[in-house]
Short mmCIF file of C-alpha atoms in Angstrom, two decimals:
data_model
loop_
_atom_site.label_atom_id
_atom_site.label_comp_id
_atom_site.label_asym_id
_atom_site.label_seq_id
_atom_site.Cartn_x
_atom_site.Cartn_y
_atom_site.Cartn_z
CA MET A 1 -4.11 14.43 35.17
CA THR A 2 -1.28 13.81 37.59
CA GLY A 3 -1.84 14.50 41.21
CA GLU A 4 -5.68 15.08 40.95
CA GLN A 5 -8.18 13.43 43.20
CA PRO A 6 -10.67 11.18 41.34
CA SER A 7 -13.66 13.19 40.08
CA THR A 8 -17.03 12.15 38.65
CA GLY A 9 -17.39 12.22 34.81
CA GLU A 10 -20.11 14.65 35.31
CA GLN A 11 -17.92 16.98 37.42
CA LEU A 12 -15.15 16.67 34.66
CA ALA A 13 -17.66 17.49 31.92
CA GLU A 14 -18.76 20.58 33.75
CA ARG A 15 -15.31 21.86 34.48
CA GLU A 16 -13.80 20.92 31.07
CA GLN A 17 -16.73 22.65 29.13
CA ALA A 18 -15.58 25.99 30.35
CA ALA A 19 -11.85 25.19 29.91
CA PRO A 20 -10.01 28.23 28.42
CA ALA A 21 -8.29 27.87 25.06
CA GLU A 22 -5.00 26.17 24.84
CA GLY A 23 -2.19 28.29 26.18
CA GLU A 24 -4.66 29.97 28.78
CA GLY A 25 -5.03 29.04 32.47
CA PRO A 26 -4.85 25.36 32.87
CA ALA A 27 -1.46 23.70 33.71
CA GLN A 28 0.18 21.49 31.12
CA GLY A 29 -1.85 17.87 31.47
CA GLU A 30 -5.19 19.11 31.92
CA ALA A 31 -6.73 17.66 28.70
CA PRO A 32 -10.39 17.05 28.69
CA VAL A 33 -11.41 13.30 29.28
CA PHE A 34 -13.98 13.04 26.36
CA ASP A 35 -12.75 13.18 22.94
CA SER A 36 -15.73 15.35 21.91
CA GLN A 37 -14.73 17.70 24.37
CA LYS A 38 -10.99 17.93 23.18
CA GLU A 39 -12.49 18.42 19.63
CA ARG A 40 -14.43 21.38 20.76
CA LYS A 41 -11.48 22.82 22.62
CA ARG A 42 -9.32 22.30 19.48
CA ARG A 43 -11.68 24.42 17.41
CA GLY A 44 -11.52 27.21 19.77
CA GLY A 45 -14.07 26.43 22.20
CA ARG A 46 -16.83 27.83 19.79
CA ASP A 47 -20.36 26.72 20.09
CA THR A 48 -21.50 24.02 17.54
CA ALA A 49 -25.03 22.68 16.72
CA ARG A 50 -24.23 19.86 19.06
CA GLU A 51 -23.81 22.29 21.93
CA THR A 52 -26.56 24.81 21.12
CA GLY A 53 -29.25 22.77 20.16
CA GLY A 54 -28.79 24.21 16.52
CA GLN A 55 -30.01 27.66 17.79
CA ASP A 56 -26.72 29.79 17.42
CA ALA A 57 -24.56 27.65 14.74
CA VAL A 58 -25.95 27.48 11.30
CA PRO A 59 -23.64 25.44 9.03
CA THR A 60 -23.23 26.34 5.34
CA GLN A 61 -23.37 24.52 2.25
CA GLN A 62 -20.73 24.55 -0.48
CA ASN A 63 -22.77 26.74 -2.61
CA GLY A 64 -22.96 29.46 0.30
CA GLU A 65 -26.54 28.77 1.33
CA GLN A 66 -27.49 28.06 4.85
CA ALA A 67 -28.19 24.69 5.54
CA GLU A 68 -30.73 23.54 8.46
CA ALA A 69 -28.59 22.76 11.42
CA PRO A 70 -28.90 19.27 13.08
CA LYS A 71 -30.46 19.45 16.64
CA PRO A 72 -29.60 17.26 19.25
CA ALA A 73 -32.38 14.65 20.14
CA PRO A 74 -34.33 15.27 23.20
CA VAL A 75 -33.19 12.16 25.08
CA ASP A 76 -33.44 11.30 28.60
CA GLN A 77 -30.59 9.22 29.16
CA GLY A 78 -31.27 8.21 32.86
CA PRO A 79 -28.70 6.23 34.63
CA PRO A 80 -25.87 4.41 32.97
CA PRO A 81 -26.97 1.03 31.41
CA THR A 82 -26.57 -1.96 33.42
CA ASP A 83 -25.57 -4.32 30.51
CA ASP A 84 -25.51 -4.19 26.62
CA ARG A 85 -29.33 -4.98 26.44
CA ALA A 86 -30.31 -1.90 28.54
CA ALA A 87 -27.91 0.20 26.45
CA GLN A 88 -29.88 -0.81 23.19
CA GLN A 89 -33.22 -0.40 24.83
CA ALA A 90 -34.10 2.46 22.38
CA ILE A 91 -33.08 0.47 19.25
CA LYS A 92 -35.89 -1.00 17.47
CA LEU A 93 -35.21 -3.38 14.50
CA GLU A 94 -38.35 -4.65 12.61
CA ARG A 95 -36.47 -7.40 10.99
CA MET A 96 -32.73 -8.48 10.55
CA VAL A 97 -31.65 -9.25 7.15
CA ARG A 98 -29.03 -11.93 6.63
CA ALA A 99 -25.76 -10.97 5.14
CA THR A 100 -26.32 -13.53 2.27
CA GLU A 101 -30.11 -13.12 1.71
CA GLU A 102 -30.21 -10.80 -1.07
CA LYS A 103 -29.25 -12.21 -4.39
CA GLY A 104 -26.20 -10.57 -5.96
CA ARG A 105 -24.46 -10.65 -9.37
CA ARG A 106 -20.98 -12.27 -9.14
CA VAL A 107 -18.17 -10.02 -10.63
CA GLU A 108 -14.72 -11.15 -11.93
CA ARG A 109 -12.66 -8.68 -10.05
CA ALA A 110 -12.77 -6.38 -6.93
CA PRO A 111 -15.10 -3.50 -7.21
CA GLU A 112 -13.79 0.06 -7.33
CA VAL A 113 -14.63 0.67 -3.64
CA GLU A 114 -12.06 -1.78 -2.57
CA ASP A 115 -9.39 0.61 -3.68
CA ILE A 116 -9.41 3.49 -1.28
CA ARG A 117 -7.46 5.71 -3.70
CA ARG A 118 -10.28 5.20 -6.51
CA ARG A 119 -13.47 4.81 -4.60
CA PRO A 120 -16.12 7.52 -5.07
CA ARG A 121 -16.39 10.31 -2.38
CA PRO A 122 -19.56 11.96 -1.10
CA ARG A 123 -20.21 15.76 -1.79
CA GLY A 124 -17.97 17.95 0.52
CA VAL A 125 -15.06 15.18 0.88
CA ASP A 126 -11.65 16.40 -0.31
CA VAL A 127 -8.76 14.14 -0.68
CA VAL A 128 -5.89 16.02 0.76
CA ARG A 129 -2.98 13.64 0.19
CA GLU A 130 -2.04 10.21 -0.39
CA LEU A 131 0.63 8.72 1.86
CA GLY A 132 1.41 5.29 0.48
CA ASP A 133 -1.41 2.99 1.29
CA ARG A 134 -3.20 5.71 3.48
CA VAL A 135 -5.37 8.52 2.08
CA ILE A 136 -5.81 11.67 3.96
CA LEU A 137 -9.37 13.19 3.71
CA GLN A 138 -11.05 16.37 4.78
CA PHE A 139 -14.61 16.92 5.54
CA ASN A 140 -16.91 18.36 8.12
CA ASN A 141 -14.13 20.56 9.56
CA GLN A 142 -12.09 17.47 10.32
CA THR A 143 -9.15 15.58 8.65
CA ILE A 144 -9.13 11.97 8.81
CA VAL A 145 -7.02 9.07 7.56
CA GLU A 146 -8.58 6.19 5.61
CA SER A 147 -6.84 2.79 5.09
CA ASP A 148 -7.98 -0.58 3.76
CA ASP A 149 -8.81 -3.55 6.21
CA THR A 150 -9.39 -6.11 3.54
CA PRO A 151 -5.76 -7.71 3.52
CA ARG A 152 -6.39 -8.43 7.44
CA MET A 153 -9.86 -9.72 6.51
CA ARG A 154 -8.61 -12.24 3.89
CA ARG A 155 -6.22 -13.70 6.47
CA GLY A 156 -6.14 -17.61 5.98
CA ALA A 157 -8.56 -17.17 3.00
CA ARG A 158 -8.73 -20.13 0.38
CA ASN A 159 -11.16 -18.02 -1.75
CA VAL A 160 -12.46 -14.42 -2.19
CA TYR A 161 -15.34 -13.29 -4.34
CA TYR A 162 -17.32 -10.42 -4.78
CA GLU A 163 -20.98 -9.60 -5.97
CA GLU A 164 -22.86 -6.47 -6.90
CA LEU A 165 -26.17 -5.77 -4.86
CA SER A 166 -28.87 -3.42 -5.58
CA GLY A 167 -28.29 0.43 -4.68
CA ASN A 168 -24.59 0.36 -5.80
CA ARG A 169 -23.57 -1.60 -2.89
CA THR A 170 -20.99 -4.59 -2.88
CA ARG A 171 -20.79 -7.83 -1.10
CA GLU A 172 -17.35 -9.51 -0.29
CA ILE A 173 -17.33 -13.10 0.79
CA VAL A 174 -13.97 -14.65 2.38
CA GLU A 175 -14.08 -18.15 2.60
CA ARG A 176 -11.56 -19.62 5.10
CA ASP A 177 -9.86 -23.03 5.31
CA ASN A 178 -11.83 -24.02 8.40
CA GLY A 179 -15.11 -23.44 6.60
CA ILE A 180 -15.68 -19.96 8.05
CA GLN A 181 -17.15 -17.13 5.87
CA ILE A 182 -16.61 -13.62 6.59
CA VAL A 183 -19.28 -11.53 4.51
CA THR A 184 -18.91 -7.68 4.27
CA ILE A 185 -21.45 -5.34 2.44
CA ARG A 186 -20.27 -1.83 1.58
CA ASN A 187 -22.34 1.10 0.28
CA ARG A 188 -21.35 2.92 -2.84
CA TYR A 189 -18.63 5.03 -0.88
CA GLY A 190 -17.09 1.90 0.69
CA ASP A 191 -18.41 2.24 4.07
CA VAL A 192 -19.13 -1.07 5.93
CA VAL A 193 -22.81 -1.31 6.35
CA GLN A 194 -22.79 -4.96 7.34
CA ARG A 195 -20.40 -7.74 8.36
CA SER A 196 -21.05 -11.13 9.55
CA ARG A 197 -19.04 -14.36 10.39
CA ILE A 198 -21.02 -17.32 9.22
CA ALA A 199 -19.91 -20.60 10.69
CA PRO A 200 -19.78 -23.88 8.88
CA ASP A 201 -23.07 -25.03 10.39
CA GLY A 202 -24.85 -21.87 8.88
CA ARG A 203 -25.08 -19.86 12.05
CA GLU A 204 -24.55 -16.20 11.50
CA TYR A 205 -22.80 -13.77 13.92
CA VAL A 206 -23.59 -10.11 13.21
CA LEU A 207 -20.47 -8.17 13.94
CA SER A 208 -21.83 -4.91 12.22
CA TYR A 209 -25.28 -4.00 11.13
CA VAL A 210 -26.66 -0.54 10.38
CA ASP A 211 -30.06 0.55 9.05
CA GLU A 212 -29.39 1.57 5.50
CA ARG A 213 -32.28 4.19 5.79
CA HIS A 214 -29.60 6.39 7.58
CA TYR A 215 -27.61 6.19 4.36
CA GLU A 216 -30.56 6.44 1.53
CA ASP A 217 -29.56 9.02 -0.91
CA ASP A 218 -27.12 10.62 1.68
CA GLY A 219 -24.63 12.42 -0.29
CA ASP A 220 -22.89 14.08 2.48
CA TRP A 221 -21.03 12.76 5.36
CA ARG A 222 -22.13 14.30 8.54
CA ASP A 223 -21.50 13.53 12.22
CA PRO A 224 -24.25 11.53 13.88
CA GLY A 225 -22.98 12.87 17.22
CA ASP A 226 -24.56 16.13 16.25
CA ASP A 227 -27.95 14.46 17.04
CA LEU A 228 -26.79 13.93 20.58
CA PRO A 229 -26.73 16.34 23.41
CA PRO A 230 -23.30 16.94 25.38
CA ILE A 231 -22.11 13.81 27.13
CA ARG A 232 -22.80 13.72 31.07
CA ILE A 233 -21.94 10.63 32.92
CA ASP A 234 -21.79 10.36 36.65
CA ILE A 235 -18.93 7.80 37.14
CA PRO A 236 -15.37 8.03 38.37
CA ARG A 237 -12.72 8.56 35.56
CA GLU A 238 -11.12 5.30 36.33
CA GLU A 239 -14.56 3.56 35.48
CA TYR A 240 -14.35 5.18 32.05
CA ILE A 241 -10.74 5.03 31.14
CA LEU A 242 -8.48 2.22 32.23
CA ASP A 243 -4.64 3.17 32.07
CA SER A 244 -2.59 0.11 31.40
CA GLU A 245 0.06 1.54 33.78
CA GLU A 246 -2.41 1.24 36.65
CA VAL A 247 -3.25 -2.36 35.85
CA GLU A 248 -2.00 -4.76 38.52
CA ASP A 249 -4.06 -7.83 37.91
CA PRO A 250 -4.48 -8.88 34.30
CA ASP A 251 -8.32 -9.93 34.87
CA ASP A 252 -8.82 -6.11 35.42
CA TYR A 253 -8.78 -5.98 31.48
CA TYR A 254 -11.62 -8.33 31.34
CA ALA A 255 -13.72 -6.69 33.96
CA PHE A 256 -13.33 -3.48 32.36
CA LEU A 257 -14.11 -4.52 28.94
CA GLU A 258 -17.15 -6.45 29.70
CA GLN A 259 -18.83 -3.07 31.15
CA PRO A 260 -21.57 -1.82 28.90
CA PRO A 261 -21.53 1.61 27.27
CA VAL A 262 -21.80 4.75 29.74
CA GLU A 263 -25.12 5.77 28.19
CA ARG A 264 -27.92 4.43 26.15
CA VAL A 265 -27.41 4.02 22.40
CA GLN A 266 -29.99 5.69 20.17
CA ARG A 267 -29.41 3.61 17.08
CA LEU A 268 -26.90 1.34 15.55
CA TYR A 269 -24.16 3.05 13.73
CA SER A 270 -21.77 1.93 11.11
CA ILE A 271 -18.21 1.19 12.03
CA ASP A 272 -17.12 4.16 9.89
CA GLU A 273 -19.58 6.46 11.77
CA VAL A 274 -17.98 5.44 15.06
CA LYS A 275 -14.51 6.08 13.94
CA ARG A 276 -15.34 9.54 12.49
CA SER A 277 -17.41 10.72 15.62
CA ALA A 278 -15.85 11.59 18.60
CA ARG A 279 -19.36 12.00 20.43
CA VAL A 280 -20.46 8.58 19.28
CA ARG A 281 -17.02 7.02 20.48
CA ASP A 282 -17.35 8.74 23.80
CA ILE A 283 -20.16 6.22 24.41
CA ALA A 284 -17.84 3.54 24.84
CA ARG A 285 -15.38 3.12 27.64
CA ARG A 286 -11.60 3.21 26.75
CA ILE A 287 -8.31 1.24 27.73
CA ASP A 288 -5.15 3.33 27.09
CA LEU A 289 -2.32 1.08 26.39
CA ASP A 290 0.17 3.39 27.69
CA THR A 291 2.85 0.68 28.59
CA LEU A 292 3.27 -0.16 24.88
CA ASN A 293 6.23 1.76 23.34
CA PHE A 294 6.87 2.45 19.71
CA GLU A 295 10.21 3.68 18.51
CA PHE A 296 10.23 7.28 17.25
CA GLY A 297 8.52 7.54 13.91
CA SER A 298 7.96 3.70 13.86
CA ALA A 299 4.65 1.66 13.64
CA SER A 300 6.44 -1.54 14.37
CA ILE A 301 5.92 -3.53 17.67
CA PRO A 302 9.36 -4.95 18.89
CA GLU A 303 8.86 -8.67 19.94
CA THR A 304 9.58 -7.36 23.67
CA GLU A 305 6.72 -5.25 23.57
CA VAL A 306 4.18 -7.82 22.03
CA GLN A 307 3.93 -9.69 25.33
CA LYS A 308 2.35 -6.41 26.96
CA LEU A 309 -0.92 -7.07 24.91
CA GLU A 310 -1.24 -10.58 26.49
CA GLY A 311 -3.69 -9.20 29.26
CA VAL A 312 -5.99 -7.44 26.99
CA ALA A 313 -5.74 -10.34 24.40
CA THR A 314 -6.87 -12.85 27.16
CA ALA A 315 -9.89 -10.59 27.95
CA MET A 316 -10.73 -10.28 24.44
CA GLU A 317 -10.65 -14.10 24.06
CA LYS A 318 -12.98 -14.58 27.15
CA LEU A 319 -15.34 -12.18 25.73
CA LEU A 320 -15.51 -13.73 22.42
CA GLU A 321 -16.16 -17.17 23.85
CA LYS A 322 -19.34 -15.60 25.34
CA ASN A 323 -20.20 -13.52 22.06
CA PRO A 324 -18.30 -14.30 18.91
CA ALA A 325 -19.63 -11.22 17.41
CA GLU A 326 -17.75 -8.77 19.50
CA THR A 327 -16.05 -5.72 17.94
CA PHE A 328 -13.15 -3.85 19.26
CA LEU A 329 -11.92 -0.31 17.98
CA ILE A 330 -8.32 -0.10 18.15
CA GLU A 331 -7.16 3.66 18.02
CA GLY A 332 -3.72 5.13 17.25
CA HIS A 333 -2.48 8.24 18.60
CA THR A 334 0.57 10.42 18.31
CA ASP A 335 2.11 13.57 19.94
CA ALA A 336 2.00 16.84 18.39
CA VAL A 337 5.47 16.89 17.07
CA GLY A 338 5.65 16.69 13.26
CA ARG A 339 3.28 17.26 10.42
CA PRO A 340 -0.35 16.31 11.29
CA GLU A 341 -0.86 14.58 8.01
CA ALA A 342 2.20 12.35 8.57
CA ASN A 343 1.15 11.80 12.32
CA LEU A 344 -2.61 10.81 11.10
CA ALA A 345 -0.83 8.06 8.79
CA LEU A 346 1.70 6.83 11.48
CA SER A 347 -0.88 6.53 14.14
CA ASP A 348 -3.02 4.39 11.74
CA ARG A 349 -0.38 2.03 11.10
CA ARG A 350 0.32 1.72 14.78
CA ALA A 351 -3.14 0.78 15.33
CA GLU A 352 -3.13 -1.73 12.53
CA ALA A 353 0.18 -3.07 14.11
CA VAL A 354 -1.56 -3.80 17.28
CA ALA A 355 -4.42 -5.58 15.48
CA GLU A 356 -1.94 -7.72 13.57
CA ALA A 357 -0.15 -8.61 16.64
CA LEU A 358 -3.25 -9.37 18.38
CA THR A 359 -4.19 -11.89 15.60
CA ASN A 360 -0.67 -13.26 14.87
CA ALA A 361 0.42 -13.69 18.47
CA PHE A 362 -2.80 -14.29 20.40
CA SER A 363 -5.26 -15.48 17.63
CA ILE A 364 -7.93 -12.92 18.04
CA PRO A 365 -9.89 -12.98 14.67
CA PRO A 366 -9.28 -10.04 12.36
CA GLU A 367 -12.88 -9.63 11.80
CA ASN A 368 -13.53 -8.64 15.32
CA LEU A 369 -10.85 -5.82 15.25
CA THR A 370 -11.36 -2.59 13.50
CA THR A 371 -8.80 0.25 13.49
CA GLN A 372 -8.35 3.86 13.01
CA GLY A 373 -5.50 6.50 13.51
CA TYR A 374 -6.43 9.82 14.96
CA GLY A 375 -2.83 11.41 14.92
CA GLU A 376 -2.46 14.26 17.19
CA GLU A 377 -6.30 15.16 17.14
CA TYR A 378 -6.94 13.89 20.72
CA LEU A 379 -3.98 14.44 23.04
CA LYS A 380 -4.02 12.97 26.40
CA VAL A 381 -1.47 15.55 27.68
CA ASP A 382 -2.32 19.15 26.21
CA THR A 383 1.21 20.00 24.92
CA SER A 384 2.84 20.52 21.58
CA GLU A 385 6.09 19.16 23.06
CA PRO A 386 7.29 15.61 22.78
CA GLU A 387 5.17 13.61 25.06
CA ARG A 388 5.26 9.69 25.55
CA GLU A 389 1.78 9.58 27.04
CA ASN A 390 0.35 11.04 23.83
CA ARG A 391 2.05 8.22 21.77
CA ARG A 392 -0.54 5.61 22.64
CA VAL A 393 -2.83 3.08 21.39
CA ALA A 394 -6.35 2.69 22.75
CA ILE A 395 -8.99 0.03 22.66
CA ARG A 396 -12.79 0.46 22.87
CA ARG A 397 -15.25 -2.40 22.83
CA ILE A 398 -17.87 -1.01 20.29
CA THR A 399 -20.18 -3.99 20.09
CA SER A 400 -23.20 -2.11 21.39
CA LEU A 401 -22.82 0.76 18.92
CA VAL A 402 -22.55 -1.32 15.79
CA ALA A 403 -24.48 -4.51 16.08
CA PRO A 404 -27.79 -5.81 17.90
CA VAL A 405 -26.78 -7.66 21.08
CA ALA A 406 -29.66 -10.09 20.33
CA SER A 407 -27.87 -11.56 17.43
CA ALA A 408 -25.29 -12.95 20.03
CA ASN A 409 -27.95 -15.45 21.12
#
């Protein structure tokens, strides 16, 4: 990306869709901008159901039979949304169910889904390896790392208890000394389908809410991005990605993070769906914290580096004053040196380290932060050599993807 003149996202998309396979043509550094395009290039540039409308690519079930290919929704996106409400214009919720509305049966110990090593898995999901407190999974032609965020959610808890709900769901209630409750509902596979912060006065702030009809009897994990057409946006790159190295005024973080998604959101997604789908994540703008440096092979943040988070932490704090239900995704990335599985685990720990620093040093509530490591899957600089720009952490404000903005009022 060095030395190029600014280009619109649409021009970038058109150029990058036709990019040759790795090692052919482009000079080092010309990696695609969007994660979904990086994913396509990594898979050899072959068409998928997302790109062909389901006409040329037919997925195969485990038993060898052909399954019906998902087809991109015929969506007229129109111009980029002007605010979060406009971004959610297509979403229709008949009724919001409070996180504590359904009566549950209290259980004496944590349910099985709380342990990522023991939780049940959908069909087609293989556990590749366990790396300490991380599990490497493979499904849908992708490899991901899964970790447990409950220790962060329990920060400052005076009490934690669990309830069984209908449909093999579980509810975790974290009670803090300040009277705040964090209520998390998980489905039978441990995916978060609802998370709320309930204030001492009973007011509920919905941080994550997904229509569970999307999960009804769904035994397979699939990419919800397959329902969307290839991303096309007509904005300069610097309005889609903010590089910390280019930030001169700390207020730039707030001005960037408060911007709405770059296209309309067709439905609310679970946090786990956003983490797993490059195409869905592409809807949210991204900050690359490329000024934050980790020691080689380490996930620890030196004290001298923590202060580099102050600008983005201040921006988060201002956004949370306006809407306490904001959710920020913190992504960890590595370069392509080393074993891919080890890089996945390392990147996930780095993302978690940033979340911990934002909470410990700047008091950003842990429930407003979710983390995911991607290892070397989405390189910023297209090279297999050691590259500092690829060893980065990124932040997206995904509120409009995972919660109804009306709940902020």
